[in-house]
GROMACS .gro file of C-alpha atoms in nm:
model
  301
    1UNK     CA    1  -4.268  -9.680  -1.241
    2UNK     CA    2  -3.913  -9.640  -1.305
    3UNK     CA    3  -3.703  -9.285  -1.298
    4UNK     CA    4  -3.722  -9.115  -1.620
    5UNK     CA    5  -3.432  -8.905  -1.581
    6UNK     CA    6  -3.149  -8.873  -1.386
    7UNK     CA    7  -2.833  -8.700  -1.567
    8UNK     CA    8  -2.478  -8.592  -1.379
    9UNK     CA    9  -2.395  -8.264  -1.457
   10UNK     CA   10  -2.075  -8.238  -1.545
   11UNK     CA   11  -1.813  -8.188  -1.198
   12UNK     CA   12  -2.031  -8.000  -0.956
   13UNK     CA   13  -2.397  -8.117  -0.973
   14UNK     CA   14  -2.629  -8.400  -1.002
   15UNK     CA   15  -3.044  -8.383  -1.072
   16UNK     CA   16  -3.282  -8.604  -1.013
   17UNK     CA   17  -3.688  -8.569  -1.078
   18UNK     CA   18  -3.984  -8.725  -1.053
   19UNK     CA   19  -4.357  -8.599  -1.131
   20UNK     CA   20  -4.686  -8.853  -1.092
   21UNK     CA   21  -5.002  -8.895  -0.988
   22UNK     CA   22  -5.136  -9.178  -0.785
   23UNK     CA   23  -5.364  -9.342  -0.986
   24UNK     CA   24  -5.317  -9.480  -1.356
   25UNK     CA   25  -5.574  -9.242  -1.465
   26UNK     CA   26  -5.571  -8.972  -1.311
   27UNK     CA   27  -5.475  -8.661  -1.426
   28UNK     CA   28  -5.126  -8.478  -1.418
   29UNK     CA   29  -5.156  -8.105  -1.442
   30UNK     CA   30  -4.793  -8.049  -1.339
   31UNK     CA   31  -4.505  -7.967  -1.589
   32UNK     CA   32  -4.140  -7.946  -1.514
   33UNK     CA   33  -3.819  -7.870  -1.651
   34UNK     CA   34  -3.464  -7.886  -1.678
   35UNK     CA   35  -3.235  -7.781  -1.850
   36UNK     CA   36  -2.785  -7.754  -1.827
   37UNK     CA   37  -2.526  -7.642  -1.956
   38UNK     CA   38  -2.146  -7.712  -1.918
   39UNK     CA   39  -1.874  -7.439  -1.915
   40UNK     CA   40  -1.767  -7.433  -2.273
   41UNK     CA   41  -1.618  -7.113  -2.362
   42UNK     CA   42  -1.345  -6.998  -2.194
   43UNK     CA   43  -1.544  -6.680  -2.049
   44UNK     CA   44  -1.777  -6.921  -1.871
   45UNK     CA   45  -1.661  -7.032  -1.558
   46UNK     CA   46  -1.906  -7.230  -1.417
   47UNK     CA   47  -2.165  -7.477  -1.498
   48UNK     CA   48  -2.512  -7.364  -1.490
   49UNK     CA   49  -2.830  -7.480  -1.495
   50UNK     CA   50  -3.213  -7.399  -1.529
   51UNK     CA   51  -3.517  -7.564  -1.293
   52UNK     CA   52  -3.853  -7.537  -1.318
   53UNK     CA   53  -4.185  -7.678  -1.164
   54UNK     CA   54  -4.547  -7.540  -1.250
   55UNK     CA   55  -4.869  -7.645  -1.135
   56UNK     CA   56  -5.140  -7.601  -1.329
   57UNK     CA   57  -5.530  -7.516  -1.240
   58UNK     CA   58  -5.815  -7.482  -1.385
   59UNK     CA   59  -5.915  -7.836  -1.454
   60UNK     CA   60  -5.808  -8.149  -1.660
   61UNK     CA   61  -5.704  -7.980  -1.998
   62UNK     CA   62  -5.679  -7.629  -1.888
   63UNK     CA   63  -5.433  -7.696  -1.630
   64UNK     CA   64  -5.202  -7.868  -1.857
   65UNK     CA   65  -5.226  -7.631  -2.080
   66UNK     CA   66  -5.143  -7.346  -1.849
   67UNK     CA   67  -4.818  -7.529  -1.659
   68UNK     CA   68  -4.634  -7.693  -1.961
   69UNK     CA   69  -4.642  -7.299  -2.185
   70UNK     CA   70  -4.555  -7.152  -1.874
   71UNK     CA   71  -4.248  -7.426  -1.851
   72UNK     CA   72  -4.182  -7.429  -2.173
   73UNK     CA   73  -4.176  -7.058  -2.249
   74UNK     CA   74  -3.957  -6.989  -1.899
   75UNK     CA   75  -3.717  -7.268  -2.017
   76UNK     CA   76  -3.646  -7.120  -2.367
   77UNK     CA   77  -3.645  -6.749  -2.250
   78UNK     CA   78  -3.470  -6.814  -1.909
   79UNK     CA   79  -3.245  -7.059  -2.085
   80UNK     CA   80  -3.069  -6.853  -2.307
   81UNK     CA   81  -2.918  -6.707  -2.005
   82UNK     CA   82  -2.674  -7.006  -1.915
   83UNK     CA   83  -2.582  -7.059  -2.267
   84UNK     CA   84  -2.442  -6.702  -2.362
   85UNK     CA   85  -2.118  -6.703  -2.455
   86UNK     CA   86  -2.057  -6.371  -2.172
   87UNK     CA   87  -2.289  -6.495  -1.924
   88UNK     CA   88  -2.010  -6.461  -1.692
   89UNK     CA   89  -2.069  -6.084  -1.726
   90UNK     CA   90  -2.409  -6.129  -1.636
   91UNK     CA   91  -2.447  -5.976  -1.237
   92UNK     CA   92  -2.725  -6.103  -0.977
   93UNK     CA   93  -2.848  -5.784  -0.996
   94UNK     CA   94  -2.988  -5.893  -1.357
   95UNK     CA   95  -3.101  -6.195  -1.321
   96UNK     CA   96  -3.373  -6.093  -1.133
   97UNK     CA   97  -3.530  -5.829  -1.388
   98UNK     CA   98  -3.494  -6.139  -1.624
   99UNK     CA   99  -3.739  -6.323  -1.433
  100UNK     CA  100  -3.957  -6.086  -1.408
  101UNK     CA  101  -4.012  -6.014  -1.752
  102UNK     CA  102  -4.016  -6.394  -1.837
  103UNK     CA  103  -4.233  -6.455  -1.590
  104UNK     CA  104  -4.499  -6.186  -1.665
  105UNK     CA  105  -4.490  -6.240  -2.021
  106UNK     CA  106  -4.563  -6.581  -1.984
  107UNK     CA  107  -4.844  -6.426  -1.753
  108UNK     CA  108  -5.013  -6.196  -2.007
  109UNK     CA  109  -4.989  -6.531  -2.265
  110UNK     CA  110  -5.203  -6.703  -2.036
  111UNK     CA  111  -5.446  -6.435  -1.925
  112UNK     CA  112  -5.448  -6.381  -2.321
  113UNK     CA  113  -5.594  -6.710  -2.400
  114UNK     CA  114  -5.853  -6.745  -2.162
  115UNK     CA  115  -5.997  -6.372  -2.225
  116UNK     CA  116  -6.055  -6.579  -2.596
  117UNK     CA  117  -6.113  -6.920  -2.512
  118UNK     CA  118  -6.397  -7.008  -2.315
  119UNK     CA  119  -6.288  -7.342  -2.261
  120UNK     CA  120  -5.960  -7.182  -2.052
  121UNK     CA  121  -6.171  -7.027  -1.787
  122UNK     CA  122  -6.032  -7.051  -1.448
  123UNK     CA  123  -5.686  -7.119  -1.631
  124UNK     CA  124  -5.375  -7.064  -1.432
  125UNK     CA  125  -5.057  -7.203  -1.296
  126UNK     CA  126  -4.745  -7.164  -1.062
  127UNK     CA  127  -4.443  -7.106  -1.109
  128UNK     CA  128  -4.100  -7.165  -0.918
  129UNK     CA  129  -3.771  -7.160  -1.154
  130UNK     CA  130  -3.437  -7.185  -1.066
  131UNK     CA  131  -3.137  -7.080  -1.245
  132UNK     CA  132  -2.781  -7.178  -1.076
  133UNK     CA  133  -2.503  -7.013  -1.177
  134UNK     CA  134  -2.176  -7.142  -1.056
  135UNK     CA  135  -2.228  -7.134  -0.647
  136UNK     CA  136  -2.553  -6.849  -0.717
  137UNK     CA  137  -2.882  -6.958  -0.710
  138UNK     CA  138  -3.165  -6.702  -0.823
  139UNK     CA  139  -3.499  -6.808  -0.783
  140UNK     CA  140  -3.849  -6.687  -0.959
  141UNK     CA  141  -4.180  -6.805  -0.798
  142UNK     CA  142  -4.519  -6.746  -0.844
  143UNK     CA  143  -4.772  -6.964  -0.640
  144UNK     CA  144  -4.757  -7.214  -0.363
  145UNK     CA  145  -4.482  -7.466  -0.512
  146UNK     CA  146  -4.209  -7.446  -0.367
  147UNK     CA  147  -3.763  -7.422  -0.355
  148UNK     CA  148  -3.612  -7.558  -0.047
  149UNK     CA  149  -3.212  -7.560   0.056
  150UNK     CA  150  -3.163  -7.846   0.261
  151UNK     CA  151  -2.827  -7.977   0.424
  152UNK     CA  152  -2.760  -8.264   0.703
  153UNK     CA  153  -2.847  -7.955   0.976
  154UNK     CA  154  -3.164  -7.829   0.804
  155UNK     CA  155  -3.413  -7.744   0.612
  156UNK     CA  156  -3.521  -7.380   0.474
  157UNK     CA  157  -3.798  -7.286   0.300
  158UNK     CA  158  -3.671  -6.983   0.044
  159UNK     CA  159  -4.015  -6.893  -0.135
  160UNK     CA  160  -4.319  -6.800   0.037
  161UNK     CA  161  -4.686  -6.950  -0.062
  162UNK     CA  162  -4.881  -6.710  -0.208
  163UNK     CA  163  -5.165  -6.901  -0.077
  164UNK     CA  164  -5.494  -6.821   0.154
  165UNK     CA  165  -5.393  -6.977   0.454
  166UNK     CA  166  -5.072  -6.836   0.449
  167UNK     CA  167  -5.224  -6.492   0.461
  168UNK     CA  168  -5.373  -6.635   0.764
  169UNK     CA  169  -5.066  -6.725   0.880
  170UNK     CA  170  -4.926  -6.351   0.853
  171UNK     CA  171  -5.203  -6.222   1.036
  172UNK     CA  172  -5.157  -6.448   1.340
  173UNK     CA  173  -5.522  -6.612   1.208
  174UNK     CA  174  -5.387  -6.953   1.225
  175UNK     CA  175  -5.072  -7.137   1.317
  176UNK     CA  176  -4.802  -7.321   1.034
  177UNK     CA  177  -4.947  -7.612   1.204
  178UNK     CA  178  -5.270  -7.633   1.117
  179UNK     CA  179  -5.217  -7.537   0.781
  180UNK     CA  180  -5.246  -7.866   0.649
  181UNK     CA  181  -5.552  -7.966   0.814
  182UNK     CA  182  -5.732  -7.612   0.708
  183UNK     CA  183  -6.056  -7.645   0.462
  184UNK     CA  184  -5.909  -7.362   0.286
  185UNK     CA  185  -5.556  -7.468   0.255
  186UNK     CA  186  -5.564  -7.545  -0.134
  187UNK     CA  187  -5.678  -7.151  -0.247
  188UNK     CA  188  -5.392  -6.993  -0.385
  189UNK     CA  189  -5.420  -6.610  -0.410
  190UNK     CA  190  -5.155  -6.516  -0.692
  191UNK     CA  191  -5.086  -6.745  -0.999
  192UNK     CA  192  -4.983  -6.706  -1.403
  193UNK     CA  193  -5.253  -6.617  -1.559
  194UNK     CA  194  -5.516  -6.515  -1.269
  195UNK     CA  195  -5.546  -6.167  -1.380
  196UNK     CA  196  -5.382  -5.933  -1.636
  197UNK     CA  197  -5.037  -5.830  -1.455
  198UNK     CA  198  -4.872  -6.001  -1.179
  199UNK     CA  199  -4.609  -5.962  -0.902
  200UNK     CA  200  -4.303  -6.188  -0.898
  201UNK     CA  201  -4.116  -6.261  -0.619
  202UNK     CA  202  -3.741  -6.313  -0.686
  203UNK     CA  203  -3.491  -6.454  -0.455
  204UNK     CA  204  -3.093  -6.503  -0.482
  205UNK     CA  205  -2.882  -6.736  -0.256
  206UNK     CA  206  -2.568  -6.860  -0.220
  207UNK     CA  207  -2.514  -7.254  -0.224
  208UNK     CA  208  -2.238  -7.469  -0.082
  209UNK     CA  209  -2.137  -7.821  -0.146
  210UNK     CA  210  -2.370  -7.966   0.125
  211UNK     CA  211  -2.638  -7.825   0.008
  212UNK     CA  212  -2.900  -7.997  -0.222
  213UNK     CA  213  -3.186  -7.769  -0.418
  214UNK     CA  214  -3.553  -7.877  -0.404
  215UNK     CA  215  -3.822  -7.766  -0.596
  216UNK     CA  216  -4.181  -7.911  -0.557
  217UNK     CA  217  -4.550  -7.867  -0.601
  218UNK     CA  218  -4.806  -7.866  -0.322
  219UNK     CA  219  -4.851  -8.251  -0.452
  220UNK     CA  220  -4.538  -8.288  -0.218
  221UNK     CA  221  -4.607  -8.041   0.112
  222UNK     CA  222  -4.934  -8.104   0.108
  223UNK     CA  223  -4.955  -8.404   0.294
  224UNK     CA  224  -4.558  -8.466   0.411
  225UNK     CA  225  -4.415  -8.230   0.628
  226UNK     CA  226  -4.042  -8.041   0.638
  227UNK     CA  227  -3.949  -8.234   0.907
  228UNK     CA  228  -4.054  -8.562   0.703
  229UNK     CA  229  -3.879  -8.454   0.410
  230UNK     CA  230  -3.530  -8.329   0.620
  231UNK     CA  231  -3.568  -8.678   0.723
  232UNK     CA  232  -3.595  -8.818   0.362
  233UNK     CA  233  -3.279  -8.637   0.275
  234UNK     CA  234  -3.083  -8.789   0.572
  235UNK     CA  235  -3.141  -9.114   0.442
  236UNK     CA  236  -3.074  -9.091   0.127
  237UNK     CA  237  -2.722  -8.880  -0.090
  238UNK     CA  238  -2.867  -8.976  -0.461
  239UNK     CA  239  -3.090  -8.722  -0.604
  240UNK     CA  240  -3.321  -8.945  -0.807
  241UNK     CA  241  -3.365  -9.186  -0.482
  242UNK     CA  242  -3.429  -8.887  -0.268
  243UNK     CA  243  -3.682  -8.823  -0.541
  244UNK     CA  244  -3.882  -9.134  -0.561
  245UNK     CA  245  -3.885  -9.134  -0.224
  246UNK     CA  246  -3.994  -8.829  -0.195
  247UNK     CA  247  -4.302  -8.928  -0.441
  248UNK     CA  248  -4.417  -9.218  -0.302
  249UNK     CA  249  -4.397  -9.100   0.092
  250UNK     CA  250  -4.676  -8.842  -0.061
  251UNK     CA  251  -4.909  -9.102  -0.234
  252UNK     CA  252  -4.876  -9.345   0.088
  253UNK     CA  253  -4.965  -9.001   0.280
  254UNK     CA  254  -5.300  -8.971   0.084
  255UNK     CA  255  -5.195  -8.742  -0.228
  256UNK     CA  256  -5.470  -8.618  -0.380
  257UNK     CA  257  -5.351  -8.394  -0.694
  258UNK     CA  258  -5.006  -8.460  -0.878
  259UNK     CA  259  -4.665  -8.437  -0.721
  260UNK     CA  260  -4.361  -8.293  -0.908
  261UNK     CA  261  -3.962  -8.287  -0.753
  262UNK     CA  262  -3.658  -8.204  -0.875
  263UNK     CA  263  -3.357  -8.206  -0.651
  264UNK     CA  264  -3.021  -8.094  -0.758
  265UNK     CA  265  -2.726  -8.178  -0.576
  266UNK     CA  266  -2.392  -7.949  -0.525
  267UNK     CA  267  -2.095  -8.211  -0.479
  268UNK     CA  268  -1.823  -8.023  -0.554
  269UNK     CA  269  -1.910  -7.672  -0.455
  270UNK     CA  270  -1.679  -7.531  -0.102
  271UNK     CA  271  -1.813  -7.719   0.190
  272UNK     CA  272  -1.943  -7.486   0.547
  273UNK     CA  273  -1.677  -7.438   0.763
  274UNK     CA  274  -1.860  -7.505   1.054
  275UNK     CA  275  -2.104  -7.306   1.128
  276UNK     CA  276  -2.044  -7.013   0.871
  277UNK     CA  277  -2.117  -7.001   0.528
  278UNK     CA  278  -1.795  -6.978   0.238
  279UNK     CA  279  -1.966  -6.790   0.016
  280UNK     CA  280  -1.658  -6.755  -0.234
  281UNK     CA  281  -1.842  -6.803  -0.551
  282UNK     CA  282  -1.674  -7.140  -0.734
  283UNK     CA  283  -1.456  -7.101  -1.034
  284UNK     CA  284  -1.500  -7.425  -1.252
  285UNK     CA  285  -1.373  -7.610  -1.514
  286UNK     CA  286  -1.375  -7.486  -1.934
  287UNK     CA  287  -1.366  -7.765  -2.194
  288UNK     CA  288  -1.434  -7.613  -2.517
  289UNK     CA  289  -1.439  -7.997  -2.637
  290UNK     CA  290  -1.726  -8.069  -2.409
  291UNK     CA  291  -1.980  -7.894  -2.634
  292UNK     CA  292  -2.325  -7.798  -2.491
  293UNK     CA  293  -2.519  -8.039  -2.346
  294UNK     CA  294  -2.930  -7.935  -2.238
  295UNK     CA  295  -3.234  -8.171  -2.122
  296UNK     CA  296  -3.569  -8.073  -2.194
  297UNK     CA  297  -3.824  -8.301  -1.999
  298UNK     CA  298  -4.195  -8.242  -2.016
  299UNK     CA  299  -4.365  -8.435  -1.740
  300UNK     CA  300  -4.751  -8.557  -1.860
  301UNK     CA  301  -4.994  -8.747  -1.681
   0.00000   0.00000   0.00000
């Protein structure tokens, strides 16, 4: 299968992706996302863009259903963000509200249509969306996909599964270990559309030019581990070869359900200075000539 996308973004950042199952056949119930923008007005002063991954449950057509609204509804309503003229006057502080209310509409959609279509029972899906701006990264999760940083020195897990097992986890019930190999491991306790209101976990971090951006679905972390996937990232600088590497080191694993990546890259951003972190937010380029630029990509089985 060849990429399907793989677009530089402008000065600062490259993204790669990749979503598939195994099997010709089979079913994807994943849906992901991007979407860019360069700086075009001279008020923005930074590139920006929008990433997101959703998993959807609930079976063949319901899941599909569920994770490609909730992508596309979080793309348009999240996306207006990085193309306002003032989004430079936009502050972290509300970004996050932002998500929330995205997120949670989308929710009430979804619990919407299955309270009136019996054919939607069960329906649901996750959610984890990024939105960069400049050197900021907010994040907005729901679920057990999942946004990494990783660098050459490591990798970091920023969201938190909202999963069974990793309630057992928390409790001391079981170890990160044996997470993998737990009969329970694929229940997920919190997702879009599971019941009428929802909690959203939001998360803001500060990225560097070393750093690249991963978002996946359990597809991925399922069956390869962090260390696996730090290792996948050493090997490899390109986003879309980290990508379909990423991908097929699940399926030769024994991937069951669909796997969806994106990976952004950050090559222009301040480097670490050894061991501390320049968190100087980066002040970019603005071409009104450029015009806006945007991907939509809708990933189907």
């Amino acid at each position: 299968m060849k990429p399907e996308f793989l677009e530089k973004m402008g000065d600062n950042m490259k993204i790669g992706y990749r979503s598939g199952v195994e099997k010709p056949r089979a079913s994807n119930e994943d849906s992901i996302v991007t979407l860019r923008s360069d700086a075009i007005y001279e008020s923005q002063k930074a590139e920006a863009a929008l990433l997101v991954v959703a998993d959807g449950v609930g079976g063949h057509k319901a899941g599909k259903v569920a994770s490609h609204l909730a992508a596309t509804q979080v793309a348009e309503k999240m996306g207006r963000v990085i193309f306002e003229k003032d989004r430079e006057d936009i502050s972290d502080e509300d970004v996050a509200p932002r998500f929330q209310e995205v997120i949670k509409h989308v929710n009430r959609k979804i619990f919407d249509d299955v309270r009136n279509n019996s054919q939607y029972k069960g329906m649901g899906t996750t959610v984890t969306a990024a939105l960069v701006l400049g050197s900021t990264l907010h994040i907005g999760h729901v679920g057990d996909s999942r946004a990494y940083i990783i660098n050459k020195d490591k990798i970091r897990q920023i969201t938190k599964d909202h999963s069974l097992v990793q309630e057992m986890v928390d409790r001391g019930e079981i170890s990160k270990g044996e997470v993998r190999r737990h009969p329970d491991r694929h229940y997920i306790t919190r997702a879009v559309g599971f019941s009428e209101d929802i909690t959203v976990d939001t998360f803001t971090e500060y990225i560097l030019g070393d750093d690249y951006l991963l978002l996946c679905s359990d597809g991925l972390t399922d069956v390869v581990t962090d260390k696996e996937i730090h290792g996948i990232f050493a090997e490899h600088d390109d986003p879309q070869k980290i990508c379909d590497t990423l991908v097929k080191k699940a399926h030769r694993s024994g991937a069951v359900t669909s796997v969806s990546v994106i990976v952004a890259q950050f090559d222009k951003l301040p480097k670490r200075k050894g061991a501390r972190y320049d968190r100087t937010e980066v002040k970019g380029h603005a071409d009104e000539k450029t015009g806006i630029q945007k991907a939509f990509t809708w990933m189907k089985g």
